[in-house]
Structures are given as C-alpha cells and as structure tokens.
Amino acid sequence: MHQLASEQEGWCLSTKYINNSTKLEWKCKYSHIWESTPQNIKSGKWCPNCAANKKGHSYKITIEDMKQLAEGRGGKCLSLEYKNAKSKLLWECKDGHMWEAAQSGVQRGTWCPTCGNKKKGQSQRLTIEEMHELALANKGRCLSTAYTASDERLRWECQVGHIFESPPAYIKAGSWCPYCSGRHNYSIELMHQIAEERGGKCLSTVYINAFTHLKFQCNNGHIWEAIPKHIKSRHWCPNCSIYVNEERCRFILEYLFDQKFVKTRRILGNGMELDGYNETMKLAFEYHGKQHFEFIEHFHKNHEEVEKRISMDQAKEDRCRELGIELLVIPYTVLTEDHVSFIVQQLQERGVTFKNDPLNFTFDQFFQSVNPLNEIKKIAESKGGQCISAVYVNSETKLNFVCHEGHTWSTTPEAVKSGKWCRACFIQYRAGNTQRLLLEEIKQVALTYEGECLSAEYKNANSKLSWKCKLGHIFERTAGHVKEGRWCPYCLKLQLLEEVKQIARELGGECLSEEYIHSETDLIWKCGDGHVFQKSPARVKQKRWCPHCHELKTTILIEWNGETRNIRQWSQHLHIPTPTLQARYHKGLRGNNLFRTT
C-alpha cells in the first residue's frame, strides 16, 4: 500500500491492512486526506479533491463557511483557521456547551454531544417506563433501571419468579419468560450431560437459571465459568477456542475426504508450518486468524512481527506452488457458520471431488475430536509411558512425560507426535545395540597396526580404551584418535628420536639423548667440532645448530688482501662453504691457504 501511494507522490496513513475492500486512509501531495479501498487505488483512482480540481468543480472551504454552518445551528465556530475536513475545530452551541469536532461530522448533521446526551437521557427515561409497562402487561417486572437500545438485553422477572435476560424488541414482539415457555428449562443434569458429551466436566452441583454462571472443565484441563444458555448454544472452552477454528477446518476436511490432515513442518522447509497436510492428495490448509493481519498481543511482541508473519504466509504460498501442493487458505473474515460452505466452494472451484457428501456433514462429534491432551496421553501410553501434565496449552508448549524406565523430561506435543520419545532410553538403546559392532570394528583397526585392543567394553567416543602395540607397549587412547592414525605414543617417540638423530648426522654431529619427549623439550647434541649443547628438536629441524660454532662464524675477524671480514662474510664473498672455511681456520691455515678454491 505504501508503494502504491508513493507512486502517486502521496502516502498511505493507515497502519493495518485487512483486505482489498476495507478502506484505508490516504494523503496526496497537496495534503488532501480521504478514505478509499486498496482495490480503488490499484485501479488507478487517487485523490478525489485533486480530481475535482482538474474538472473545474473544486470549492475551497474556509473558516467563514464553518462559522456560517454553526450559525445555522444557532451556535458558533470558535476556531480561527480551517485545515481540512478531518481536522477538529472548536464549536459552541446555543446553550454555551463547547466541544471539538471535525467539519465532516458537523456537515453530516452531528452537533453538541452534551445536548444530545440530555435528549438521550430523556428518551431513555421515557422508554424504561414503557419497559415497566410491558412487563406489567405480562404480569411480571422489568428489573433494569436504564434503557439503551432495543437490541440491548434487559433483566426481567416473570410472575412465577423466573429471572431472565431478553432484548426489549423481543418483549415488544410478544416473547416472554423462556422458562415458562420451555425454551430454557435447563438443569444441572443437562449441564453435566453436555459437558460429558464434549469430553469435559461440569464442576458445579447447583443450577439456578440459564444466566447464572456454572464452572466447567474441558478435556484439556482448562477450567472456566459460563452461563448455561451459552453452553447449550454450543459455546465451549475459551482457552481452546484460540485454535478451535483451525480444528474446525481440519474436522471438515477430514470428513469430506476421509483422510487425515496433520500439522507439519517437514514439507516446506525453513521451519515453515502447515496447519494441515495430506501427502496422498497433495492438499494442505491454513487457517489465518486475525493475528495474520494485525497486531495481537497474545501472538506478537511488536508490530514488526506482524510484517514477518505476512511475509511468511506469502512464502508458504510460493513454496506450495513450487512443490505442486494445493493450498487452501481460510481467513478469519469467513464467519464460523460459513466454514463448510466456504471450504466446499473453494475446493469445487479447483476441481476437487469429495468422498463424503457435504450435505450430510454435522459438528456433532467435533468437541470430542478436539482433544489434543488425550491424544498425547494415548501416544505416551502406546510407548509404555505417561503424560503427567494436566493442562494442554498448544502444540509448542512443553508437557511433562515419564517413560517405562522412570525417566522424566519435558517436550512439546509436536515432538511427541513426530515420533520422538525418551532421550535417556534412546542413548541406552543406541549404546546397547551398537557397542558390540563398534568394539569389533575397533579391534580390526588395531590389527592394521599389528597390535590389539585390550578393552572388553566400548562406552562412547570420548571413553579411552586400552591398546597394545607390536613392540608390547601398553597405552590408552580413544577409538576416534586411533582411527585418525594416532597409535602407540612410545613407538612414536622412538620414531621421532631416530628422525632427529638422522638430522644431527646430516649436520656433521650427533644426538646424545636416548629419550624423546616432545618437539619443544631440549635434547643433548654434539657438533662436528666437539661442542656439546642443548636445543629442542623443533629448532634443530629448522637447521639451528651449534651455538658455539655460530658464535665463531660471526665473531672471528680475518684480514686478507687489505679487507677484514668474519668467516660467514668471507664465505658469502668468495662462495666457499662456511664449514670449509671454519675447518681450515681451526687447522691454523692463513692467507691464500685459507682461501684457496681448489
């Protein structure tokens, strides 16, 4: 909507979108404000004031017009400036009452609210007297003290003492006491019977009349109070009713096709949920309550979440089209009594045939079918456990469970329906079934090293096992480390010691140590000149050798042909290996004998 308005160089002032035919508030670039449906805007219609200007029929309203309008009512317009039809102005009636109202309302005929209330009060007093006369005509009494409207319920008492509520229009039309007429001859036994038929209980023991609250409990553990008349007219648990429309739609579809429509997140991906889906028919449904269109505190933390939900709903529809799934969306604007006809019509338009005749459909078994807590308890019992929670909230709220081994945990109804159960039992089961196979596999790995696994039990990947190499060394490692190639640590140290000894030989010396600890622990070395020193294997591998020889290379200065350099510098200058020059120097050679090239 905001995009449509910006294309017209204007604004959409409304914050909620309901449907294509519900008016929103708009503002053009000339600051005219009006209401119009999204459908009109999409069809190209825009500001009616600007349109009138283009046709030459515009008339600019001024504050003088407002003053004349007030004078015509015997009052005054006290404001000094007129902005637009929606901006409030200050008015005063002939009796001196002052109030604020927009020009559009006054233009339509509304005037002083104080005077209006006085007139309304007079009419109410007159009308309530008429109500008392109506009651007397029926040999009863009207117990209410004020009359508001003909369809607003008042309290009455008949000649035998029954108290009931009924609109004045019904009484004027000839209706009277529902108990005397047999329409409200309820009883506590009837309330208990209705509650049991719906899988719940009536917790009250005394019945007074159709308008006195009784206490009820549904099959999901919710407790509430309601009047018998509402219970008799098919009202039930207000807590369950948050999701009842979704369940009604599921109940209708499962009757029409004799197939299950299960709630699932496994089809569309990205955590997107379908309220109901049948894999065989590739048919899904979504019930979109009011929370899919506007901010509802029970469902949303902020207004941004409403936009996210709208985007998610669109993504669901797009994904269903990609997967070839027929998605039926039932919006909350469809009246409850029209659910069946709406669903049937939508499916018929898509060429879908029904297994059962829609004309034979009834909701007689509906309340018994809407029993998610009982369903969860049956699933738990089928697994040898129990659901120990007494109240069901929704599919995302955790319930408490106990398995046949006595493990207790909490998880969501949705998880249990998808087949998940006790994690502690699962870990034990997996360990018991796989332990023998894993141990055999591990023993085979040991054979590839010409060794053996000495452990008789495998617990898990983090538990160390006992091993023996071909040289008889016994050590402990995890199975994972052995599979990665990390075998006997003692053999590894011997191998590494031999490697560094070979490096020492290549450098003209030797390694005097007989034990290798790790690459940063110093070993004892001896160079070709007999110097003994300590250095780590890591440094020797980097060709960092005898520190004494290194000092000689850099500190002994030799003069020849008028130049003075150290041994390393002469080596680089004459391209003669440093060890060669160093050896000659120690033999006492000087001059040309020292630097001869042959």
CSV table of N, CA and C in Angstrom, one decimal, residues 240-254 261-263 274-276 285-290 329-332 336 339 369-370:
chain,number,residue,atom,x,y,z
A,240,CYS,N,-9.4,-23.2,24.6
A,240,CYS,CA,-9.2,-24.0,23.4
A,240,CYS,C,-9.7,-23.2,22.2
A,241,SER,N,-10.6,-22.3,22.4
A,241,SER,CA,-11.2,-21.6,21.2
A,241,SER,C,-10.2,-20.7,20.4
A,242,ILE,N,-9.0,-20.5,21.1
A,242,ILE,CA,-7.9,-19.7,20.3
A,242,ILE,C,-7.6,-20.5,19.0
A,243,TYR,N,-7.6,-21.8,19.1
A,243,TYR,CA,-7.2,-22.6,18.0
A,243,TYR,C,-8.4,-23.4,17.4
A,244,VAL,N,-9.6,-23.2,17.9
A,244,VAL,CA,-10.7,-24.0,17.6
A,244,VAL,C,-11.1,-23.9,16.1
A,245,ASN,N,-10.9,-22.7,15.5
A,245,ASN,CA,-11.3,-22.5,14.1
A,245,ASN,C,-10.4,-23.4,13.2
A,246,GLU,N,-9.1,-23.4,13.6
A,246,GLU,CA,-8.2,-24.3,12.8
A,246,GLU,C,-8.7,-25.7,12.9
A,247,GLU,N,-9.1,-26.2,14.1
A,247,GLU,CA,-9.5,-27.5,14.3
A,247,GLU,C,-10.9,-27.8,13.6
A,248,ARG,N,-11.7,-26.8,13.5
A,248,ARG,CA,-13.0,-26.9,12.8
A,248,ARG,C,-12.7,-27.2,11.3
A,249,CYS,N,-11.8,-26.4,10.7
A,249,CYS,CA,-11.4,-26.6,9.3
A,249,CYS,C,-10.8,-28.0,9.1
A,250,ARG,N,-10.0,-28.5,10.0
A,250,ARG,CA,-9.4,-29.8,9.9
A,250,ARG,C,-10.5,-30.9,10.0
A,251,PHE,N,-11.5,-30.7,10.9
A,251,PHE,CA,-12.6,-31.6,11.1
A,251,PHE,C,-13.4,-31.7,9.8
A,252,ILE,N,-13.7,-30.6,9.2
A,252,ILE,CA,-14.5,-30.5,7.9
A,252,ILE,C,-13.7,-31.3,6.8
A,253,LEU,N,-12.5,-31.0,6.6
A,253,LEU,CA,-11.7,-31.6,5.5
A,253,LEU,C,-11.5,-33.1,5.7
A,254,GLU,N,-11.3,-33.5,7.0
A,254,GLU,CA,-11.2,-35.0,7.3
A,254,GLU,C,-12.5,-35.7,7.0
A,261,PHE,N,-5.4,-34.9,8.0
A,261,PHE,CA,-4.7,-33.6,7.6
A,261,PHE,C,-3.9,-33.2,8.9
A,262,VAL,N,-2.6,-33.6,8.8
A,262,VAL,CA,-1.7,-33.4,10.0
A,262,VAL,C,-0.9,-32.1,10.0
A,263,LYS,N,-0.7,-31.5,11.1
A,263,LYS,CA,0.1,-30.3,11.2
A,263,LYS,C,1.5,-30.8,11.0
A,274,LEU,N,2.6,-26.0,8.1
A,274,LEU,CA,1.3,-26.1,7.5
A,274,LEU,C,0.3,-26.6,8.6
A,275,ASP,N,-0.9,-25.9,8.7
A,275,ASP,CA,-1.8,-26.3,9.8
A,275,ASP,C,-2.3,-27.7,9.5
A,276,GLY,N,-2.5,-28.1,8.3
A,276,GLY,CA,-2.9,-29.4,7.9
A,276,GLY,C,-2.4,-29.8,6.6
A,285,PHE,N,-4.0,-27.1,4.2
A,285,PHE,CA,-4.8,-25.9,4.5
A,285,PHE,C,-4.1,-25.1,5.6
A,286,GLU,N,-4.5,-23.8,5.6
A,286,GLU,CA,-4.0,-22.8,6.6
A,286,GLU,C,-5.2,-22.0,7.0
A,287,TYR,N,-5.4,-22.0,8.4
A,287,TYR,CA,-6.4,-21.0,8.9
A,287,TYR,C,-5.7,-19.8,9.3
A,288,HIS,N,-6.1,-18.6,8.8
A,288,HIS,CA,-5.4,-17.4,9.1
A,288,HIS,C,-6.3,-16.6,10.0
A,289,GLY,N,-6.0,-16.6,11.3
A,289,GLY,CA,-6.7,-15.8,12.3
A,289,GLY,C,-6.4,-14.3,12.2
A,290,LYS,N,-6.9,-13.5,13.0
A,290,LYS,CA,-6.7,-12.1,13.0
A,290,LYS,C,-5.3,-11.7,13.1
A,329,VAL,N,-6.5,-21.6,1.9
A,329,VAL,CA,-6.4,-20.6,3.0
A,329,VAL,C,-7.8,-20.2,3.4
A,330,ILE,N,-8.1,-20.3,4.7
A,330,ILE,CA,-9.4,-19.9,5.2
A,330,ILE,C,-9.1,-18.7,6.1
A,331,PRO,N,-9.5,-17.4,5.7
A,331,PRO,CA,-9.2,-16.3,6.6
A,331,PRO,C,-10.3,-16.1,7.7
A,332,TYR,N,-9.9,-15.4,8.7
A,332,TYR,CA,-10.8,-15.2,9.9
A,332,TYR,C,-12.1,-14.4,9.5
A,336,THR,N,-18.0,-18.2,11.2
A,336,THR,CA,-17.9,-19.6,11.6
A,336,THR,C,-18.9,-20.5,11.0
A,339,HIS,N,-18.0,-21.8,7.4
A,339,HIS,CA,-16.8,-22.5,7.1
A,339,HIS,C,-17.0,-23.7,6.2
A,369,SER,N,-13.6,-34.7,19.2
A,369,SER,CA,-12.4,-34.8,18.4
A,369,SER,C,-11.3,-33.8,18.7
A,370,VAL,N,-11.7,-32.7,19.3
A,370,VAL,CA,-10.7,-31.6,19.6
A,370,VAL,C,-10.2,-31.9,21.0
